[in-house]
XYZ file of C-alpha atoms in Angstrom:
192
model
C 9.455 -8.360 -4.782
C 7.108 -8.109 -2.225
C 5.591 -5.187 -0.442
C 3.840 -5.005 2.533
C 2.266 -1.785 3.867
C -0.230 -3.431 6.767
C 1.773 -3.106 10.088
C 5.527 -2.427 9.901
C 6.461 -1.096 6.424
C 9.073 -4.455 5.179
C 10.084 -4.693 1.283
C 11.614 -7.755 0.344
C 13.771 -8.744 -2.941
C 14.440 -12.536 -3.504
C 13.462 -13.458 -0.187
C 15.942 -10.805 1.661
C 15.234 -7.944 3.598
C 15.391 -4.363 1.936
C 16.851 -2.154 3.890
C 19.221 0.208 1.772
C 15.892 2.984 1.631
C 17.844 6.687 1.893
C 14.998 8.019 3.704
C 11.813 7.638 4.895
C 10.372 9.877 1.644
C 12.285 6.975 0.063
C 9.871 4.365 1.455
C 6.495 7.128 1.578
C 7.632 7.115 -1.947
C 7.486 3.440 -2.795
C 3.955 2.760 -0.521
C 2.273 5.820 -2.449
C 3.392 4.254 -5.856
C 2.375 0.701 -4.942
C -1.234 1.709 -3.451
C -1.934 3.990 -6.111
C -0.646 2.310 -8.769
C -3.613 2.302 -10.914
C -2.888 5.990 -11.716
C -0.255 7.678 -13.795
C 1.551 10.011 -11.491
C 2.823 13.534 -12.790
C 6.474 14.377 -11.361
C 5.445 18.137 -10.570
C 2.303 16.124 -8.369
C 4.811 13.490 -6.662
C 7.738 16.429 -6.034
C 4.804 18.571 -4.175
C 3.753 16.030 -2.201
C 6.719 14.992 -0.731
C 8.319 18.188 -0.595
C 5.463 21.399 -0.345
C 7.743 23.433 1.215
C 10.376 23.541 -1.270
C 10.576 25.680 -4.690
C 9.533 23.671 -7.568
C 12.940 22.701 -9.006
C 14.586 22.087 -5.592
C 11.323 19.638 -5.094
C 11.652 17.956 -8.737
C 15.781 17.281 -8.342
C 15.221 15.786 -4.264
C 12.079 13.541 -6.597
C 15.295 12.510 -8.978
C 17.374 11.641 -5.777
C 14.429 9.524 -4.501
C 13.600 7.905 -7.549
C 17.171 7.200 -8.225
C 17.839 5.508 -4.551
C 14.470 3.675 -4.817
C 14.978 2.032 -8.076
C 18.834 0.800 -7.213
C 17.595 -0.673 -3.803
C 14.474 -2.172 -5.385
C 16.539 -3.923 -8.224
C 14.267 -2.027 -10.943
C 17.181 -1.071 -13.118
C 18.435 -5.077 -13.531
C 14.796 -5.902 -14.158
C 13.496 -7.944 -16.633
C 10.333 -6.153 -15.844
C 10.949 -3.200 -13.936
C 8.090 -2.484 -10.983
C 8.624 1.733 -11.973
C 7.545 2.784 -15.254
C 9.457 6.273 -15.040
C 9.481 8.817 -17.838
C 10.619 12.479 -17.700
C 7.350 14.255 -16.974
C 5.759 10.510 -14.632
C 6.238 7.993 -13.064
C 3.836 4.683 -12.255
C 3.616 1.825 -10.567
C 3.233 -1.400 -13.045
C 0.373 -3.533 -11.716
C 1.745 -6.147 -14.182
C 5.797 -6.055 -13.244
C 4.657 -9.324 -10.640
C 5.447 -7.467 -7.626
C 3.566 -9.000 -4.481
C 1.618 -5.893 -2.296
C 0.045 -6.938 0.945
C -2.679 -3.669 0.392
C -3.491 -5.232 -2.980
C -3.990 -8.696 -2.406
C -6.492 -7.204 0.595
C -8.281 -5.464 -1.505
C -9.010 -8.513 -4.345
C -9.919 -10.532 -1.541
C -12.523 -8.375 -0.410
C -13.466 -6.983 -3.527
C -12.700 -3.870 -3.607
C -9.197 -2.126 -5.395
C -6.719 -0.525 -3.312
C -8.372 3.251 -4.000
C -12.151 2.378 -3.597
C -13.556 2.261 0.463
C -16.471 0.728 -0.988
C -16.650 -2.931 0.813
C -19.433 -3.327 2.698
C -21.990 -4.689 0.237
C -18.981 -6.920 -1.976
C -18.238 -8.831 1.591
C -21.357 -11.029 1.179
C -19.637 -11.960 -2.108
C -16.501 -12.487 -0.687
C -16.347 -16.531 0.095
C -15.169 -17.267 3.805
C -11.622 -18.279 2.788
C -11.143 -15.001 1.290
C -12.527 -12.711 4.477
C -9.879 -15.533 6.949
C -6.979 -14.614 4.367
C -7.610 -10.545 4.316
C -8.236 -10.706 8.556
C -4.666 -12.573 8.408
C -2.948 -10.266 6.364
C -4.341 -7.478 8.213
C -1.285 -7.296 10.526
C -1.778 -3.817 11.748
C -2.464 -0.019 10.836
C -1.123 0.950 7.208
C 2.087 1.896 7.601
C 2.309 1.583 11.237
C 3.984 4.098 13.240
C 5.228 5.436 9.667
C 4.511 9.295 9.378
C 6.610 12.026 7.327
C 5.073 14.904 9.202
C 6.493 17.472 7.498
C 4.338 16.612 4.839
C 0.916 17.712 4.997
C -0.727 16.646 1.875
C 1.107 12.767 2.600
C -0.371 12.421 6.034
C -3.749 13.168 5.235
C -3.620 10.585 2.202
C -1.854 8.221 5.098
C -4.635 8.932 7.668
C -7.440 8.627 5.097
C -5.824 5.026 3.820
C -5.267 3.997 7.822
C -8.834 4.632 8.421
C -10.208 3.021 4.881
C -8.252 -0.052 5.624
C -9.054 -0.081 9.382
C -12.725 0.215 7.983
C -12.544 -3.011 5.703
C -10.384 -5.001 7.887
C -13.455 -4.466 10.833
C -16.292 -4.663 8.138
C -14.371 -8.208 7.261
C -14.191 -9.279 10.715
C -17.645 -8.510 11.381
C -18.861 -10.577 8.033
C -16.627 -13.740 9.474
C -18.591 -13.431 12.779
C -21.553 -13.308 11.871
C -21.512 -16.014 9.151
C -19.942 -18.696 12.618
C -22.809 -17.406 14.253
C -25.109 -18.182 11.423
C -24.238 -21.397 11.655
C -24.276 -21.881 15.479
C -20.681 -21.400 15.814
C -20.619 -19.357 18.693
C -16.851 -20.578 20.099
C -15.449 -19.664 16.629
C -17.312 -16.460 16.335
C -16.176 -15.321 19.758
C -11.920 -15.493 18.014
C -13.115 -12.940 15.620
């Protein structure tokens, strides 16, 4: 499977196109799971997020729903290694299930993990390869023109991930140029 989160949200199974998502919490669902998939993610948390408006158990049975229409369209249940480790009281993301994330891969290239913002001072570490391979897969904003507005605590962690990423994608750019004009390469700096 293979996720990617910079530009247009796109999820793809064996090569195809996966496009059977419910809803957009459906997909919100799936690119909070994948970014953050270094933490262990209570139910209760995930159902607030998602749904703040809602009681509790109206919240925790529309979580079932979701979870239930994201692992049938993401082939998790026919998995050898499913992506979702999901128990009754969390759910996480399995770093390990072989699942290809565009956010991810950025973030090894520059050095940093998906969570951290710190990048600046790891980019003179990065080799130049690596900076030319995050600029490419920097296709856009996270989750471009993506938004579930009627939740609150979602959009700020989408705004505060847009702007980290936007951050590290410039910071990278910036690195690239100034290592062509280190070198006198003033035409190739000027791409950047």
């Amino acid at each position: 499977m293979s996720i990617q989160l910079l530009g247009q949200f796109q999820v793809r199974l064996g090569g195809e196109p996966v496009t059977d998502f419910e809803s957009d919490k459906v997909r919100g669902l799936l690119a909070y799971l994948a970014v953050e998939q270094e933490q262990l993610h209570r139910r209760e948390k995930l159902a607030g997020l998602l749904w703040p408006d809602m009681p509790e158990s109206a919240a925790r049975n529309n979580l079932r729903r979701t979870l239930a229409n994201l692992r049938q369209v993401i082939g998790d249940r026919e998995a050898q290694r499913p992506f979702l480790n999901v128990s009754r009281q969390a759910v996480q993301a399995d770093a390990a299930a072989g699942a290809w994330i565009d956010v991810v891969e950025f973030g090894e290239l520059l050095g940093v993990d998906a969570g951290s913002g710190r990048s600046a001072e790891r980019l003179q570490q990065a080799t130049e390869q690596a900076l030319q391979r995050a600029v490419e897969l920097y296709r856009g904003s996270f989750l471009e023109g993506f938004s579930l507005a009627e939740s609150a605590a979602f959009e700020e962690w989408l705004l505060f991930k847009r702007e980290q990423l936007h951050r590290q994608a410039s910071e990278a750019l910036e690195a690239l140029t100034a290592r062509h004009k280190g070198r006198g390469e003033h035409k190739t700096a000027l791409g950047y």
